[in-house]
Amino acid sequence: MRNRLARIGLAALLSTALAGSRAASAQEDANKDDDSDPCADVESPCGGEDTSDEGGKDGGSASSDDGDDGKSGDDGKSDDDGGGAASAEDDGGASGEADVTAEANAAMGPTLPAGKISLMATVQVGLSAEAVGGEVGTPLSIAPDIWYGVNDKLSAGAVTSVAGVTGFWSGTFGGLLGTGLCVSNVPGSDPAVLAGCTTTFDNAGVEGLYALKSDASLGFAIDAGIHSLSFDASFFDAKLGVRGMWRAGKIGVGFAPSLIIGLTERGDEGGNLDRAFVPVDLGYMLTSSFHLGVQSGIAGSLQHFGDDYVVPVAFGAILDINPKMVLAAAFSLDRVTGATPEGVDGPGAADNRSASLMFGYTL
């Protein structure tokens, strides 16, 4: 049976259908044959309910033999021994099934198992010159995230990626251009000026995920933390939200609504506004290691939501390279529709574009 701990570690980071559908493969893996388990090749392993056929026949034969032995043996000792052996086998089977169920459910939870470390590096790139006043390919940044399983219910992380902050599969969403380590320059400009970035490294945050529910059909956690969305502008913010996934077979529906509340430099004119991010996604598990997803939602400032909300659409895919490594990619139309100031023509549905490529590793 494949190790599924790496996959759920990244699920906590991505908190999307991509992550959720990947975790859903744990249920499929749990149902696959395990050559090391002699009970894995039957529908109801190790003393399950399927006793009417071969199991029932074998059980009946054993019971009959034990009964005869009990009658002809020494004071029914054989009868007791037979019953004890059968009970031990049943207990072992029940214990085995319980372990598989517990492992599968843990792999579907929104947090890391205790002691696990999940590392992720996301390459984020803008594909729309209109969005940053540069050219396609700017801004370009590398955003690291790291999470640690404090215990089976609580995970703590350091976050810099757009997806980590907002929950959206984007490289430039929510005005967060060039998060993490920004490495792109605007062509023809001063090399010290980075497209969409005020400095080379201008944001970071710490978050905690506390799991409230983790099972095969639904898992979700409270997400809370403190971010600096811009060191240069002294923007510090509190974040509160929920991350989770509902699953049915190969389909997963992910959700990660959150509020980011400005703690410093609040104000309308270039100030630190409160923001709402409400991403929702749908994922489908093509195989146990390859998944596709689509995401949309809505985001905007609380102060001027009717004037600045946006609705993006993104498409993503994720590949489990092995039990410890995962690769994911997404292409996002960052503003398919949204509000625009009166008398101003907003960008078209495909004008604001971005992409991200993520590599993750779990220790």
C-alpha positions as semicolon CSV with decimal commas, in nm:
position;residue;x (nm);y (nm);z (nm)
1;M;0,000;0,000;0,000
2;R;0,141;0,338;-0,100
3;N;0,249;0,591;0,159
4;R;-0,013;0,866;0,150
5;L;0,131;1,102;0,411
6;A;0,318;1,314;0,155
7;R;0,002;1,381;-0,040
8;I;-0,199;1,508;0,254
9;G;0,090;1,728;0,362
10;L;0,058;1,917;0,038
11;A;-0,319;1,916;0,064
12;A;-0,282;2,142;0,365
13;L;-0,078;2,381;0,153
14;L;-0,285;2,381;-0,161
15;S;-0,626;2,350;0,000
16;T;-0,784;2,308;-0,337
17;A;-0,953;2,044;-0,542
18;L;-0,615;1,946;-0,674
19;A;-0,500;1,869;-0,323
20;G;-0,829;1,724;-0,216
21;S;-0,867;1,494;-0,514
22;R;-0,511;1,380;-0,463
23;A;-0,592;1,293;-0,102
24;A;-0,905;1,115;-0,219
25;S;-0,681;0,860;-0,388
26;A;-0,611;0,730;-0,038
27;Q;-0,954;0,571;-0,041
28;E;-0,882;0,405;-0,375
29;D;-0,541;0,290;-0,255
30;A;-0,695;0,144;0,060
31;N;-0,918;-0,075;-0,155
32;K;-0,638;-0,205;-0,377
33;D;-0,483;-0,549;-0,331
34;D;-0,190;-0,568;-0,097
35;D;0,037;-0,864;-0,174
36;S;0,164;-0,865;0,182
37;D;-0,188;-0,910;0,321
38;P;-0,343;-1,255;0,264
39;C;-0,686;-1,104;0,330
40;A;-0,656;-0,834;0,062
41;D;-0,785;-1,047;-0,225
42;V;-1,134;-1,098;-0,089
43;E;-1,418;-0,849;-0,084
44;S;-1,473;-0,863;0,289
45;P;-1,125;-0,924;0,433
46;C;-1,042;-1,099;0,755
47;G;-1,371;-1,211;0,898
48;G;-1,594;-0,950;0,732
49;E;-1,966;-0,988;0,666
50;D;-1,919;-1,206;0,357
51;T;-1,953;-1,542;0,535
52;S;-2,232;-1,693;0,329
53;D;-2,000;-1,848;0,068
54;E;-1,643;-1,964;0,111
55;G;-1,596;-1,780;0,439
56;G;-1,917;-1,922;0,575
57;K;-1,834;-2,269;0,454
58;D;-1,489;-2,257;0,604
59;G;-1,625;-2,111;0,924
60;G;-1,897;-2,376;0,940
61;S;-1,649;-2,657;0,879
62;A;-1,418;-2,524;1,145
63;S;-1,705;-2,490;1,387
64;S;-1,825;-2,842;1,314
65;D;-1,479;-2,986;1,355
66;D;-1,424;-2,797;1,672
67;G;-1,757;-2,913;1,803
68;D;-1,677;-3,279;1,730
69;D;-1,338;-3,242;1,886
70;G;-1,499;-3,083;2,184
71;K;-1,737;-3,373;2,226
72;S;-1,470;-3,639;2,188
73;G;-1,183;-3,445;2,345
74;D;-1,083;-3,382;2,699
75;D;-1,361;-3,191;2,876
76;G;-1,432;-2,971;2,574
77;K;-1,086;-2,811;2,571
78;S;-1,058;-2,846;2,195
79;D;-1,386;-2,661;2,158
80;D;-1,251;-2,373;2,363
81;D;-0,924;-2,367;2,171
82;G;-1,103;-2,360;1,838
83;G;-1,326;-2,077;1,949
84;G;-1,027;-1,885;2,079
85;A;-0,840;-1,922;1,750
86;A;-1,139;-1,807;1,550
87;S;-1,188;-1,511;1,781
88;A;-0,822;-1,414;1,750
89;E;-0,844;-1,429;1,373
90;D;-1,159;-1,219;1,371
91;D;-1,003;-0,967;1,609
92;G;-0,695;-0,946;1,390
93;G;-0,907;-0,887;1,081
94;A;-1,115;-0,620;1,251
95;S;-0,800;-0,452;1,378
96;G;-0,648;-0,461;1,029
97;E;-0,957;-0,308;0,874
98;A;-0,965;-0,041;1,144
99;D;-0,600;0,046;1,077
100;V;-0,666;0,081;0,702
101;T;-0,971;0,297;0,767
102;A;-0,783;0,518;1,013
103;E;-0,491;0,558;0,771
104;A;-0,720;0,642;0,479
105;N;-0,914;0,895;0,687
106;A;-0,591;1,054;0,814
107;A;-0,467;1,087;0,456
108;M;-0,783;1,279;0,369
109;G;-0,761;1,526;0,653
110;P;-0,677;1,894;0,606
111;T;-0,363;1,887;0,823
112;L;-0,028;1,708;0,829
113;P;0,034;1,403;1,046
114;A;0,237;1,475;1,359
115;G;0,607;1,531;1,292
116;K;0,577;1,557;0,913
117;I;0,732;1,851;0,722
118;S;0,600;1,961;0,384
119;L;0,811;2,185;0,159
120;M;0,673;2,356;-0,149
121;A;0,824;2,590;-0,408
122;T;0,591;2,767;-0,653
123;V;0,706;2,944;-0,967
124;Q;0,455;3,224;-1,034
125;V;0,443;3,415;-1,361
126;G;0,222;3,687;-1,506
127;L;0,109;3,626;-1,864
128;S;-0,060;3,960;-1,923
129;A;0,134;4,274;-2,009
130;E;-0,171;4,486;-1,926
131;A;-0,169;4,369;-1,565
132;V;0,177;4,501;-1,474
133;G;0,276;4,746;-1,744
134;G;0,557;4,516;-1,850
135;E;0,541;4,223;-2,089
136;V;0,424;3,865;-2,090
137;G;0,638;3,675;-1,841
138;T;0,644;3,946;-1,574
139;P;0,632;3,942;-1,284
140;L;0,823;3,619;-1,232
141;S;0,875;3,495;-0,877
142;I;0,959;3,186;-0,674
143;A;0,744;3,154;-0,363
144;P;0,837;2,899;-0,092
145;D;0,592;2,760;0,164
146;I;0,671;2,522;0,449
147;W;0,437;2,339;0,689
148;Y;0,495;2,125;0,999
149;G;0,256;1,880;1,166
150;V;0,255;1,983;1,533
151;N;0,013;1,699;1,603
152;D;-0,251;1,515;1,400
153;K;-0,497;1,806;1,433
154;L;-0,268;2,110;1,421
155;S;-0,026;2,219;1,147
156;A;0,182;2,538;1,143
157;G;0,329;2,700;0,835
158;A;0,525;2,988;0,682
159;V;0,354;3,108;0,364
160;T;0,460;3,337;0,076
161;S;0,276;3,204;-0,234
162;V;-0,036;3,360;-0,385
163;A;-0,220;3,028;-0,346
164;G;-0,108;3,006;0,015
165;V;-0,231;3,356;0,097
166;T;-0,555;3,368;-0,104
167;G;-0,645;3,006;-0,184
168;F;-0,669;3,090;-0,555
169;W;-0,468;2,899;-0,819
170;S;-0,297;3,207;-0,960
171;G;0,042;3,363;-0,999
172;T;-0,071;3,725;-0,957
173;F;-0,419;3,725;-0,804
174;G;-0,560;3,979;-0,560
175;G;-0,301;4,246;-0,645
176;L;-0,027;4,020;-0,506
177;L;0,232;4,059;-0,782
178;G;0,565;3,885;-0,746
179;T;0,516;3,734;-0,400
180;G;0,804;3,541;-0,249
181;L;1,136;3,599;-0,427
182;C;1,070;3,829;-0,726
183;V;1,326;3,774;-1,003
184;S;1,180;3,961;-1,304
185;N;1,271;4,302;-1,443
186;V;1,064;4,533;-1,661
187;P;1,240;4,543;-2,003
188;G;1,408;4,875;-2,072
189;S;1,380;4,996;-1,714
190;D;1,625;5,034;-1,432
191;P;1,742;4,678;-1,344
192;A;1,670;4,758;-0,979
193;V;1,299;4,804;-1,059
194;L;1,117;4,472;-1,053
195;A;0,788;4,426;-1,238
196;G;0,505;4,419;-0,988
197;C;0,744;4,420;-0,692
198;T;0,861;4,702;-0,469
199;T;1,155;4,494;-0,347
200;T;1,301;4,155;-0,424
201;F;1,130;3,994;-0,122
202;D;0,829;4,185;0,012
203;N;0,585;3,947;0,186
204;A;0,557;3,658;0,428
205;G;0,308;3,513;0,672
206;V;0,262;3,251;0,941
207;E;-0,052;3,040;0,962
208;G;-0,202;2,761;1,167
209;L;-0,450;2,496;1,053
210;Y;-0,662;2,321;1,315
211;A;-0,866;2,025;1,188
212;L;-1,229;2,014;1,299
213;K;-1,330;1,714;1,088
214;S;-1,133;1,450;0,896
215;D;-1,300;1,155;0,728
216;A;-1,345;0,998;0,387
217;S;-1,628;1,230;0,280
218;L;-1,549;1,563;0,447
219;G;-1,247;1,729;0,602
220;F;-1,201;2,091;0,703
221;A;-0,988;2,308;0,930
222;I;-0,984;2,656;1,078
223;D;-0,712;2,866;0,912
224;A;-0,571;3,161;1,106
225;G;-0,254;3,364;1,080
226;I;-0,065;3,692;1,052
227;H;0,073;3,822;0,720
228;S;0,274;4,111;0,595
229;L;0,144;4,162;0,242
230;S;0,412;4,428;0,191
231;F;0,715;4,488;0,412
232;D;0,794;4,797;0,208
233;A;0,450;4,954;0,269
234;S;0,431;4,825;0,629
235;F;0,111;4,634;0,551
236;F;0,042;4,383;0,828
237;D;-0,280;4,180;0,827
238;A;-0,470;3,915;1,023
239;K;-0,617;3,620;0,835
240;L;-0,910;3,402;0,938
241;G;-1,076;3,139;0,724
242;V;-1,168;2,776;0,663
243;R;-1,003;2,521;0,435
244;G;-1,174;2,199;0,342
245;M;-1,283;1,937;0,092
246;W;-1,598;1,734;0,034
247;R;-1,552;1,407;-0,159
248;A;-1,770;1,157;-0,339
249;G;-1,580;0,881;-0,518
250;K;-1,340;1,040;-0,767
251;I;-1,492;1,388;-0,735
252;G;-1,382;1,648;-0,482
253;V;-1,521;1,995;-0,407
254;G;-1,276;2,224;-0,230
255;F;-1,338;2,549;-0,047
256;A;-1,111;2,802;0,123
257;P;-1,298;3,123;0,213
258;S;-1,098;3,373;0,415
259;L;-1,093;3,731;0,539
260;I;-0,773;3,935;0,551
261;I;-0,809;4,230;0,788
262;G;-0,566;4,522;0,773
263;L;-0,390;4,587;1,103
264;T;-0,165;4,873;0,992
265;E;-0,168;5,155;0,735
266;R;-0,542;5,133;0,684
267;G;-0,702;5,375;0,440
268;D;-0,863;5,416;0,099
269;E;-0,591;5,607;-0,086
270;G;-0,331;5,336;-0,135
271;G;-0,403;5,205;0,212
272;N;-0,426;4,856;0,351
273;L;-0,782;4,744;0,275
274;D;-0,967;4,450;0,428
275;R;-1,016;4,173;0,172
276;A;-1,238;3,872;0,118
277;F;-1,128;3,568;-0,083
278;V;-1,382;3,295;-0,161
279;P;-1,233;3,024;-0,388
280;V;-1,435;2,712;-0,475
281;D;-1,305;2,429;-0,691
282;L;-1,402;2,101;-0,849
283;G;-1,150;1,819;-0,894
284;Y;-1,163;1,484;-1,067
285;M;-0,928;1,191;-1,002
286;L;-0,838;1,041;-1,342
287;T;-0,604;0,790;-1,177
288;S;-0,471;0,748;-0,824
289;S;-0,174;0,971;-0,916
290;F;-0,311;1,216;-1,176
291;H;-0,588;1,468;-1,118
292;L;-0,755;1,759;-1,297
293;G;-0,946;2,053;-1,153
294;V;-1,122;2,380;-1,227
295;Q;-1,162;2,670;-0,986
296;S;-1,359;2,992;-0,963
297;G;-1,490;3,215;-0,687
298;I;-1,501;3,582;-0,599
299;A;-1,271;3,830;-0,424
300;G;-1,263;4,198;-0,340
301;S;-1,212;4,456;-0,068
302;L;-1,472;4,480;0,207
303;Q;-1,471;4,860;0,189
304;H;-1,546;4,877;-0,186
305;F;-1,663;4,530;-0,278
306;G;-1,924;4,650;-0,526
307;D;-1,662;4,855;-0,708
308;D;-1,363;4,621;-0,716
309;Y;-1,479;4,257;-0,694
310;V;-1,335;4,012;-0,946
311;V;-1,429;3,659;-1,056
312;P;-1,142;3,443;-1,187
313;V;-1,139;3,099;-1,352
314;A;-0,843;2,863;-1,332
315;F;-0,755;2,519;-1,464
316;G;-0,507;2,290;-1,293
317;A;-0,350;1,947;-1,287
318;I;-0,148;1,756;-1,031
319;L;0,080;1,455;-1,058
320;D;0,203;1,239;-0,771
321;I;0,558;1,156;-0,881
322;N;0,604;0,919;-0,588
323;P;0,475;0,902;-0,228
324;K;0,699;1,195;-0,125
325;M;0,704;1,421;-0,434
326;V;0,428;1,600;-0,620
327;L;0,413;1,834;-0,919
328;A;0,121;2,070;-0,989
329;A;0,048;2,333;-1,252
330;A;-0,232;2,586;-1,306
331;F;-0,335;2,844;-1,565
332;S;-0,559;3,127;-1,444
333;L;-0,775;3,392;-1,607
334;D;-0,753;3,630;-1,313
335;R;-1,051;3,848;-1,407
336;V;-1,314;3,679;-1,622
337;T;-1,560;3,936;-1,494
338;G;-1,574;4,197;-1,222
339;A;-1,664;4,549;-1,122
340;T;-1,511;4,852;-1,293
341;P;-1,535;5,224;-1,209
342;E;-1,817;5,404;-1,384
343;G;-1,722;5,515;-1,735
344;V;-1,412;5,296;-1,746
345;D;-1,381;4,992;-1,969
346;G;-1,241;4,702;-1,775
347;P;-1,003;4,443;-1,918
348;G;-1,153;4,161;-2,122
349;A;-1,218;3,816;-1,978
350;A;-0,887;3,682;-2,107
351;D;-0,671;3,993;-2,063
352;N;-0,542;3,924;-1,711
353;R;-0,363;3,590;-1,713
354;S;-0,114;3,408;-1,495
355;A;0,032;3,063;-1,437
356;S;0,197;2,871;-1,157
357;L;0,410;2,559;-1,134
358;M;0,456;2,392;-0,797
359;F;0,695;2,124;-0,675
360;G;0,640;1,975;-0,331
361;Y;0,831;1,735;-0,109
362;T;0,730;1,583;0,224
363;L;0,976;1,465;0,489
